[in-house]
Every structure is written in C-alpha cells, then in structure tokens.
Amino acid sequence: MTNPIRVQVVEDDEGMARALRVNLQARGYEVAIASSGADALTQLARNPADLVVLDLGLPDIEGVDVIAALRAWSAVPILVLSARQGDSDKVQALDAGADDYLTKPFSVEELLARLRAMLRRASTATPEAPVVRTDDFTIDLQHMKVVRNGADVHLTRLEWGIVEVLVRNPDRLVTGKQLLTKVWGPAYADATHYLRVYMMQVRKKLEPDPSNPRYFLTEAGFGYRFVP
Ligand code: CA
C-alpha cells in the first residue's frame, strides 16, 4: 500500500472546508484543514503536505503572503481558490509562487483534475534538459534545437527564452510578469505588449493554426500555458 497523498486545505469558510474534506477523502486523499494563514503555516511546518489548496480570502494573513512565506522553504504545489471578481489577486498569487488557480464556484471534478495535474508535474519535473515532443514539433532543451515537420525551426533568442520557460513548465500557468522577468529581466516585468508580439511569432513558427493555438495558450489577464 502506498501512502495516501496529503492535502493541506486552507479555508476559513467552514462549509467549503467540509465539502473539500468530504470530496477529497472520498478520492483517497488524506486531508488536513487550516482555517487561517497562521494555522496553515504551523501545520505545514509540522506535517508537510503533498498539495496545498489555499483560499485567498483568509481572516488573518493575506493569501499572497501565506504563499510567499511557504515558498521560502517549500516547493509544494499550491492551488489557489478565489471568490473575488478581480483578477489581480490571482495574478499576485501566481507571481508569488502559486501553481494554479480556481475561481469559486468550481466543480469538484475540475478541482480534482487540477490537483492531479499538479501532482503529475511535481513528480515528473525534470530540472535537467529534456526533449519535449508534441504531435507537431520537438524541442531539445539541451541543444536549443526545434524541429518541425523534419526541418529545423529558427527561434530568436527572445522567442527561445519564452518557449523554454513555458515548455519547462508543462500545463502550468506562467504569468506575464514571470515570463518577462525571466526572459527580458526584472526591469521589463510590466511590458506585456512585448509578450503579445513575441508570442505571436512563436505561434507562427510552431502552431499548426497560429490564430487558434493548441500548444501555447493565452489565459487572458493572467499569462500563458504550454499544453503538450
Ligand atoms: Ca475565505
């Protein structure tokens, strides 16, 4: 028997916390509940989790600050829940190191799918340089080589930078700020118009139908996601 996967739920809404517990336990997850940010950090320090589901609206510490505190010592995948209408808190959470987000209300199936995807990523994450293969192109990260339909594809330095960051984070939402910071540098963190232009070039070179991308997806207001 393998150990159950432990999920730390951080949610002050009792009804929601109970619903999460019931649904996750029914799928074989072990569940711990914290009702505040401070409680969550204490519990996680004592008893590390495999996944964290974090409500952004907590009574004590801002969800974003919980993420930042946790990221100081833990790489545990974090799924953020938000009831808020605005997107800025979610973007902040992602910038702070959350892995994905769901807006309330959400379906249990959607939540479970996100958690499974996060676990898959956590278990297959390769810091080395892998070769990424899709139905339409192959990207050799070590040799910085892209092949499509048997022919080499030339990417400019910045195009390669974008592709590399996204491909190294399959299925993961990467915020515009994260991409700009990694590829252009911190001074360009807000230059989202650059991204739009370069992403268009990347799609022209790699997507079978650039105006209807299937690999390099835009999540409007958030960032980009590479779906292999
Ligand atoms: Ca709340």
PDB file of C-alpha atoms and ligand atoms in Angstrom:
ATOM      1  CA  MET A   1       0.000   0.000   0.000  1.00  0.00           C
ATOM      2  CA  THR A   2       1.326   3.414  -0.859  1.00  0.00           C
ATOM      3  CA  ASN A   3       0.977   6.360   1.452  1.00  0.00           C
ATOM      4  CA  PRO A   4      -2.094   8.477   0.797  1.00  0.00           C
ATOM      5  CA  ILE A   5      -1.493  11.874  -0.753  1.00  0.00           C
ATOM      6  CA  ARG A   6      -1.778  14.533   1.873  1.00  0.00           C
ATOM      7  CA  VAL A   7      -3.659  17.717   1.016  1.00  0.00           C
ATOM      8  CA  GLN A   8      -3.495  20.767   3.247  1.00  0.00           C
ATOM      9  CA  VAL A   9      -6.677  22.767   2.783  1.00  0.00           C
ATOM     10  CA  VAL A  10      -6.520  26.382   3.941  1.00  0.00           C
ATOM     11  CA  GLU A  11     -10.044  27.738   4.070  1.00  0.00           C
ATOM     12  CA  ASP A  12     -11.893  29.766   6.710  1.00  0.00           C
ATOM     13  CA  ASP A  13     -15.342  29.048   5.290  1.00  0.00           C
ATOM     14  CA  GLU A  14     -16.456  26.001   7.282  1.00  0.00           C
ATOM     15  CA  GLY A  15     -18.960  24.767   4.722  1.00  0.00           C
ATOM     16  CA  MET A  16     -16.415  24.943   1.941  1.00  0.00           C
ATOM     17  CA  ALA A  17     -13.731  23.295   4.088  1.00  0.00           C
ATOM     18  CA  ARG A  18     -16.101  20.462   4.952  1.00  0.00           C
ATOM     19  CA  ALA A  19     -17.080  19.960   1.303  1.00  0.00           C
ATOM     20  CA  LEU A  20     -13.426  19.832   0.285  1.00  0.00           C
ATOM     21  CA  ARG A  21     -12.631  17.352   3.035  1.00  0.00           C
ATOM     22  CA  VAL A  22     -15.503  15.030   2.131  1.00  0.00           C
ATOM     23  CA  ASN A  23     -14.758  15.088  -1.588  1.00  0.00           C
ATOM     24  CA  LEU A  24     -11.021  14.674  -1.253  1.00  0.00           C
ATOM     25  CA  GLN A  25     -11.270  11.911   1.327  1.00  0.00           C
ATOM     26  CA  ALA A  26     -13.755  10.084  -0.898  1.00  0.00           C
ATOM     27  CA  ARG A  27     -10.978  10.013  -3.528  1.00  0.00           C
ATOM     28  CA  GLY A  28      -8.444   8.592  -1.120  1.00  0.00           C
ATOM     29  CA  TYR A  29      -6.638  11.799  -0.215  1.00  0.00           C
ATOM     30  CA  GLU A  30      -5.622  12.480   3.354  1.00  0.00           C
ATOM     31  CA  VAL A  31      -6.905  15.928   4.298  1.00  0.00           C
ATOM     32  CA  ALA A  32      -5.813  18.462   6.890  1.00  0.00           C
ATOM     33  CA  ILE A  33      -7.770  21.683   7.356  1.00  0.00           C
ATOM     34  CA  ALA A  34      -6.428  25.038   8.493  1.00  0.00           C
ATOM     35  CA  SER A  35      -8.819  27.937   8.957  1.00  0.00           C
ATOM     36  CA  SER A  36      -6.265  30.740   8.920  1.00  0.00           C
ATOM     37  CA  GLY A  37      -2.958  31.571   7.316  1.00  0.00           C
ATOM     38  CA  ALA A  38      -1.007  31.293  10.548  1.00  0.00           C
ATOM     39  CA  ASP A  39      -2.628  27.940  11.319  1.00  0.00           C
ATOM     40  CA  ALA A  40      -1.730  26.727   7.816  1.00  0.00           C
ATOM     41  CA  LEU A  41       1.932  27.682   8.118  1.00  0.00           C
ATOM     42  CA  THR A  42       2.175  25.996  11.526  1.00  0.00           C
ATOM     43  CA  GLN A  43       0.504  22.812  10.319  1.00  0.00           C
ATOM     44  CA  LEU A  44       2.610  22.660   7.157  1.00  0.00           C
ATOM     45  CA  ALA A  45       5.845  23.156   9.072  1.00  0.00           C
ATOM     46  CA  ARG A  46       4.944  20.269  11.386  1.00  0.00           C
ATOM     47  CA  ASN A  47       3.444  17.990   8.816  1.00  0.00           C
ATOM     48  CA  PRO A  48       4.409  18.729   5.217  1.00  0.00           C
ATOM     49  CA  ALA A  49       1.724  18.202   2.586  1.00  0.00           C
ATOM     50  CA  ASP A  50       1.921  16.903  -0.991  1.00  0.00           C
ATOM     51  CA  LEU A  51      -0.538  19.557  -2.176  1.00  0.00           C
ATOM     52  CA  VAL A  52      -1.923  22.797  -0.783  1.00  0.00           C
ATOM     53  CA  VAL A  53      -5.382  24.173  -1.612  1.00  0.00           C
ATOM     54  CA  LEU A  54      -5.399  27.763  -0.428  1.00  0.00           C
ATOM     55  CA  ASP A  55      -8.308  30.183  -0.224  1.00  0.00           C
ATOM     56  CA  LEU A  56      -7.011  33.693  -0.885  1.00  0.00           C
ATOM     57  CA  GLY A  57      -9.515  35.400   1.409  1.00  0.00           C
ATOM     58  CA  LEU A  58      -8.294  34.475   4.880  1.00  0.00           C
ATOM     59  CA  PRO A  59      -9.126  36.208   8.161  1.00  0.00           C
ATOM     60  CA  ASP A  60      -5.551  36.888   9.278  1.00  0.00           C
ATOM     61  CA  ILE A  61      -2.784  36.861   6.675  1.00  0.00           C
ATOM     62  CA  GLU A  62      -3.297  37.707   3.009  1.00  0.00           C
ATOM     63  CA  GLY A  63      -3.242  34.533   0.917  1.00  0.00           C
ATOM     64  CA  VAL A  64      -0.404  36.007  -1.135  1.00  0.00           C
ATOM     65  CA  ASP A  65       1.708  36.413   1.998  1.00  0.00           C
ATOM     66  CA  VAL A  66       0.988  32.825   3.005  1.00  0.00           C
ATOM     67  CA  ILE A  67       2.324  31.721  -0.394  1.00  0.00           C
ATOM     68  CA  ALA A  68       5.430  33.880  -0.057  1.00  0.00           C
ATOM     69  CA  ALA A  69       6.102  32.551   3.454  1.00  0.00           C
ATOM     70  CA  LEU A  70       5.613  28.974   2.321  1.00  0.00           C
ATOM     71  CA  ARG A  71       7.786  29.401  -0.751  1.00  0.00           C
ATOM     72  CA  ALA A  72      10.686  30.429   1.448  1.00  0.00           C
ATOM     73  CA  TRP A  73      11.150  26.769   2.373  1.00  0.00           C
ATOM     74  CA  SER A  74       8.734  24.624   0.396  1.00  0.00           C
ATOM     75  CA  ALA A  75       8.134  23.774  -3.249  1.00  0.00           C
ATOM     76  CA  VAL A  76       4.802  22.070  -2.514  1.00  0.00           C
ATOM     77  CA  PRO A  77       2.307  22.622  -5.342  1.00  0.00           C
ATOM     78  CA  ILE A  78      -0.244  25.294  -4.386  1.00  0.00           C
ATOM     79  CA  LEU A  79      -3.713  25.623  -5.913  1.00  0.00           C
ATOM     80  CA  VAL A  80      -5.319  28.943  -5.105  1.00  0.00           C
ATOM     81  CA  LEU A  81      -9.065  29.394  -4.626  1.00  0.00           C
ATOM     82  CA  SER A  82     -10.565  32.805  -5.074  1.00  0.00           C
ATOM     83  CA  ALA A  83     -14.099  34.095  -4.788  1.00  0.00           C
ATOM     84  CA  ARG A  84     -13.099  37.553  -5.812  1.00  0.00           C
ATOM     85  CA  GLN A  85     -14.206  39.036  -9.088  1.00  0.00           C
ATOM     86  CA  GLY A  86     -10.995  40.849  -9.865  1.00  0.00           C
ATOM     87  CA  ASP A  87      -8.068  39.002 -11.338  1.00  0.00           C
ATOM     88  CA  SER A  88      -5.296  40.987  -9.704  1.00  0.00           C
ATOM     89  CA  ASP A  89      -5.225  38.904  -6.515  1.00  0.00           C
ATOM     90  CA  LYS A  90      -4.923  35.709  -8.541  1.00  0.00           C
ATOM     91  CA  VAL A  91      -2.132  37.148 -10.634  1.00  0.00           C
ATOM     92  CA  GLN A  92      -0.360  38.263  -7.456  1.00  0.00           C
ATOM     93  CA  ALA A  93      -0.778  34.765  -6.034  1.00  0.00           C
ATOM     94  CA  LEU A  94       0.707  33.205  -9.170  1.00  0.00           C
ATOM     95  CA  ASP A  95       3.553  35.703  -9.178  1.00  0.00           C
ATOM     96  CA  ALA A  96       4.207  34.813  -5.532  1.00  0.00           C
ATOM     97  CA  GLY A  97       4.592  31.158  -6.482  1.00  0.00           C
ATOM     98  CA  ALA A  98       1.153  29.539  -6.607  1.00  0.00           C
ATOM     99  CA  ASP A  99       0.902  26.872  -9.297  1.00  0.00           C
ATOM    100  CA  ASP A 100      -2.662  27.299 -10.461  1.00  0.00           C
ATOM    101  CA  TYR A 101      -5.970  28.869  -9.514  1.00  0.00           C
ATOM    102  CA  LEU A 102      -9.688  28.150  -9.476  1.00  0.00           C
ATOM    103  CA  THR A 103     -12.431  30.743  -9.159  1.00  0.00           C
ATOM    104  CA  LYS A 104     -15.340  29.908  -6.881  1.00  0.00           C
ATOM    105  CA  PRO A 105     -17.763  28.398  -7.556  1.00  0.00           C
ATOM    106  CA  PHE A 106     -15.987  25.476  -9.212  1.00  0.00           C
ATOM    107  CA  SER A 107     -16.906  21.856  -9.775  1.00  0.00           C
ATOM    108  CA  VAL A 108     -15.334  19.088  -7.730  1.00  0.00           C
ATOM    109  CA  GLU A 109     -14.250  17.367 -10.935  1.00  0.00           C
ATOM    110  CA  GLU A 110     -12.405  20.488 -12.020  1.00  0.00           C
ATOM    111  CA  LEU A 111     -10.672  20.729  -8.663  1.00  0.00           C
ATOM    112  CA  LEU A 112      -9.613  17.093  -8.792  1.00  0.00           C
ATOM    113  CA  ALA A 113      -8.331  17.454 -12.342  1.00  0.00           C
ATOM    114  CA  ARG A 114      -6.198  20.436 -11.321  1.00  0.00           C
ATOM    115  CA  LEU A 115      -4.810  18.581  -8.325  1.00  0.00           C
ATOM    116  CA  ARG A 116      -3.937  15.545 -10.443  1.00  0.00           C
ATOM    117  CA  ALA A 117      -2.197  17.771 -12.978  1.00  0.00           C
ATOM    118  CA  MET A 118      -0.207  19.475 -10.227  1.00  0.00           C
ATOM    119  CA  LEU A 119       0.867  16.131  -8.788  1.00  0.00           C
ATOM    120  CA  ARG A 120       1.901  14.873 -12.221  1.00  0.00           C
ATOM    121  CA  ARG A 121       4.023  17.953 -12.747  1.00  0.00           C
ATOM    122  CA  ALA A 122       5.574  17.671  -9.321  1.00  0.00           C
ATOM    123  CA  SER A 123       6.539  14.042  -9.932  1.00  0.00           C
ATOM    124  CA  THR A 124       7.832  14.486 -13.473  1.00  0.00           C
ATOM    125  CA  ALA A 125       9.549  17.837 -13.070  1.00  0.00           C
ATOM    126  CA  THR A 126      12.997  17.480 -14.570  1.00  0.00           C
ATOM    127  CA  PRO A 127      15.461  20.236 -13.819  1.00  0.00           C
ATOM    128  CA  GLU A 128      17.689  18.653 -16.465  1.00  0.00           C
ATOM    129  CA  ALA A 129      17.264  19.408 -20.121  1.00  0.00           C
ATOM    130  CA  PRO A 130      14.694  17.064 -21.605  1.00  0.00           C
ATOM    131  CA  VAL A 131      13.448  16.697 -25.119  1.00  0.00           C
ATOM    132  CA  VAL A 132       9.831  17.751 -25.386  1.00  0.00           C
ATOM    133  CA  ARG A 133       7.822  16.054 -28.128  1.00  0.00           C
ATOM    134  CA  THR A 134       4.394  17.042 -29.330  1.00  0.00           C
ATOM    135  CA  ASP A 135       2.447  15.850 -32.372  1.00  0.00           C
ATOM    136  CA  ASP A 136       3.702  18.875 -34.287  1.00  0.00           C
ATOM    137  CA  PHE A 137       7.208  19.707 -33.110  1.00  0.00           C
ATOM    138  CA  THR A 138      10.139  18.575 -30.984  1.00  0.00           C
ATOM    139  CA  ILE A 139      12.101  20.820 -28.674  1.00  0.00           C
ATOM    140  CA  ASP A 140      15.535  19.752 -27.490  1.00  0.00           C
ATOM    141  CA  LEU A 141      16.153  21.968 -24.474  1.00  0.00           C
ATOM    142  CA  GLN A 142      19.765  20.978 -24.014  1.00  0.00           C
ATOM    143  CA  HIS A 143      20.824  21.676 -27.588  1.00  0.00           C
ATOM    144  CA  MET A 144      18.353  24.535 -28.045  1.00  0.00           C
ATOM    145  CA  LYS A 145      17.003  22.885 -31.147  1.00  0.00           C
ATOM    146  CA  VAL A 146      13.481  22.963 -32.508  1.00  0.00           C
ATOM    147  CA  VAL A 147      12.337  20.633 -35.260  1.00  0.00           C
ATOM    148  CA  ARG A 148       9.022  20.795 -37.019  1.00  0.00           C
ATOM    149  CA  ASN A 149       7.979  18.510 -39.883  1.00  0.00           C
ATOM    150  CA  GLY A 150      11.550  17.286 -40.168  1.00  0.00           C
ATOM    151  CA  ALA A 151      13.011  20.772 -40.587  1.00  0.00           C
ATOM    152  CA  ASP A 152      14.895  22.952 -38.129  1.00  0.00           C
ATOM    153  CA  VAL A 153      12.966  25.944 -36.875  1.00  0.00           C
ATOM    154  CA  HIS A 154      14.974  29.024 -36.070  1.00  0.00           C
ATOM    155  CA  LEU A 155      13.865  30.911 -32.979  1.00  0.00           C
ATOM    156  CA  THR A 156      15.348  34.239 -31.992  1.00  0.00           C
ATOM    157  CA  ARG A 157      16.935  34.497 -28.575  1.00  0.00           C
ATOM    158  CA  LEU A 158      13.826  36.041 -27.028  1.00  0.00           C
ATOM    159  CA  GLU A 159      11.466  33.613 -28.740  1.00  0.00           C
ATOM    160  CA  TRP A 160      13.568  30.758 -27.446  1.00  0.00           C
ATOM    161  CA  GLY A 161      13.506  32.279 -23.967  1.00  0.00           C
ATOM    162  CA  ILE A 162       9.713  32.312 -23.930  1.00  0.00           C
ATOM    163  CA  VAL A 163       9.421  28.812 -25.363  1.00  0.00           C
ATOM    164  CA  GLU A 164      11.941  27.411 -22.908  1.00  0.00           C
ATOM    165  CA  VAL A 165      10.218  28.840 -19.826  1.00  0.00           C
ATOM    166  CA  LEU A 166       6.810  27.591 -20.953  1.00  0.00           C
ATOM    167  CA  VAL A 167       7.976  24.164 -22.100  1.00  0.00           C
ATOM    168  CA  ARG A 168       9.822  23.591 -18.836  1.00  0.00           C
ATOM    169  CA  ASN A 169       6.519  24.194 -17.049  1.00  0.00           C
ATOM    170  CA  PRO A 170       4.090  21.996 -18.972  1.00  0.00           C
ATOM    171  CA  ASP A 171       0.407  22.551 -18.173  1.00  0.00           C
ATOM    172  CA  ARG A 172       1.351  25.246 -15.767  1.00  0.00           C
ATOM    173  CA  LEU A 173       0.085  28.789 -15.926  1.00  0.00           C
ATOM    174  CA  VAL A 174       3.051  31.134 -16.151  1.00  0.00           C
ATOM    175  CA  THR A 175       2.171  34.765 -15.546  1.00  0.00           C
ATOM    176  CA  GLY A 176       3.182  37.511 -17.935  1.00  0.00           C
ATOM    177  CA  LYS A 177       5.291  39.037 -15.193  1.00  0.00           C
ATOM    178  CA  GLN A 178       7.165  35.772 -14.601  1.00  0.00           C
ATOM    179  CA  LEU A 179       7.881  35.368 -18.306  1.00  0.00           C
ATOM    180  CA  LEU A 180       9.000  38.948 -18.776  1.00  0.00           C
ATOM    181  CA  THR A 181      11.215  38.801 -15.702  1.00  0.00           C
ATOM    182  CA  LYS A 182      12.866  35.556 -16.759  1.00  0.00           C
ATOM    183  CA  VAL A 183      13.312  36.353 -20.440  1.00  0.00           C
ATOM    184  CA  TRP A 184      13.747  40.132 -20.578  1.00  0.00           C
ATOM    185  CA  GLY A 185      14.765  40.883 -16.993  1.00  0.00           C
ATOM    186  CA  PRO A 186      13.108  42.460 -13.942  1.00  0.00           C
ATOM    187  CA  ALA A 187      13.030  45.935 -15.489  1.00  0.00           C
ATOM    188  CA  TYR A 188      10.577  44.636 -18.081  1.00  0.00           C
ATOM    189  CA  ALA A 189       8.156  42.941 -15.671  1.00  0.00           C
ATOM    190  CA  ASP A 190       5.244  45.056 -16.884  1.00  0.00           C
ATOM    191  CA  ALA A 191       5.994  45.170 -20.602  1.00  0.00           C
ATOM    192  CA  THR A 192       3.134  42.848 -21.522  1.00  0.00           C
ATOM    193  CA  HIS A 193       2.905  44.244 -25.058  1.00  0.00           C
ATOM    194  CA  TYR A 194       6.324  42.671 -25.781  1.00  0.00           C
ATOM    195  CA  LEU A 195       4.931  39.306 -24.849  1.00  0.00           C
ATOM    196  CA  ARG A 196       1.957  39.590 -27.132  1.00  0.00           C
ATOM    197  CA  VAL A 197       4.204  40.362 -30.088  1.00  0.00           C
ATOM    198  CA  TYR A 198       6.720  37.612 -29.384  1.00  0.00           C
ATOM    199  CA  MET A 199       4.070  35.056 -28.576  1.00  0.00           C
ATOM    200  CA  MET A 200       2.528  35.739 -31.969  1.00  0.00           C
ATOM    201  CA  GLN A 201       5.904  34.975 -33.585  1.00  0.00           C
ATOM    202  CA  VAL A 202       6.309  31.789 -31.568  1.00  0.00           C
ATOM    203  CA  ARG A 203       2.866  30.608 -32.632  1.00  0.00           C
ATOM    204  CA  LYS A 204       3.568  31.399 -36.281  1.00  0.00           C
ATOM    205  CA  LYS A 205       6.624  29.199 -36.121  1.00  0.00           C
ATOM    206  CA  LEU A 206       5.246  26.325 -34.051  1.00  0.00           C
ATOM    207  CA  GLU A 207       1.464  26.197 -34.051  1.00  0.00           C
ATOM    208  CA  PRO A 208      -0.353  24.333 -36.867  1.00  0.00           C
ATOM    209  CA  ASP A 209      -3.001  27.088 -36.722  1.00  0.00           C
ATOM    210  CA  PRO A 210      -1.387  30.162 -35.149  1.00  0.00           C
ATOM    211  CA  SER A 211      -4.642  32.085 -34.761  1.00  0.00           C
ATOM    212  CA  ASN A 212      -6.184  29.150 -32.951  1.00  0.00           C
ATOM    213  CA  PRO A 213      -3.329  27.858 -30.778  1.00  0.00           C
ATOM    214  CA  ARG A 214      -3.400  24.407 -29.260  1.00  0.00           C
ATOM    215  CA  TYR A 215       0.025  24.350 -27.542  1.00  0.00           C
ATOM    216  CA  PHE A 216       0.818  27.894 -26.430  1.00  0.00           C
ATOM    217  CA  LEU A 217      -2.412  29.089 -24.848  1.00  0.00           C
ATOM    218  CA  THR A 218      -3.228  32.555 -23.587  1.00  0.00           C
ATOM    219  CA  GLU A 219      -5.153  32.942 -20.360  1.00  0.00           C
ATOM    220  CA  ALA A 220      -6.389  36.472 -20.763  1.00  0.00           C
ATOM    221  CA  GLY A 221      -5.321  38.733 -17.923  1.00  0.00           C
ATOM    222  CA  PHE A 222      -3.068  36.041 -16.393  1.00  0.00           C
ATOM    223  CA  GLY A 223      -0.436  34.705 -18.697  1.00  0.00           C
ATOM    224  CA  TYR A 224       0.356  31.666 -20.805  1.00  0.00           C
ATOM    225  CA  ARG A 225       0.201  27.925 -20.532  1.00  0.00           C
ATOM    226  CA  PHE A 226       2.048  25.321 -22.607  1.00  0.00           C
ATOM    227  CA  VAL A 227      -0.139  22.263 -23.146  1.00  0.00           C
ATOM    228  CA  PRO A 228       1.964  19.453 -24.647  1.00  0.00           C
TER     229      PRO A 228
HETATM  230 CA    CA B   1     -12.390  32.871   2.736  1.00  0.00          CA
END
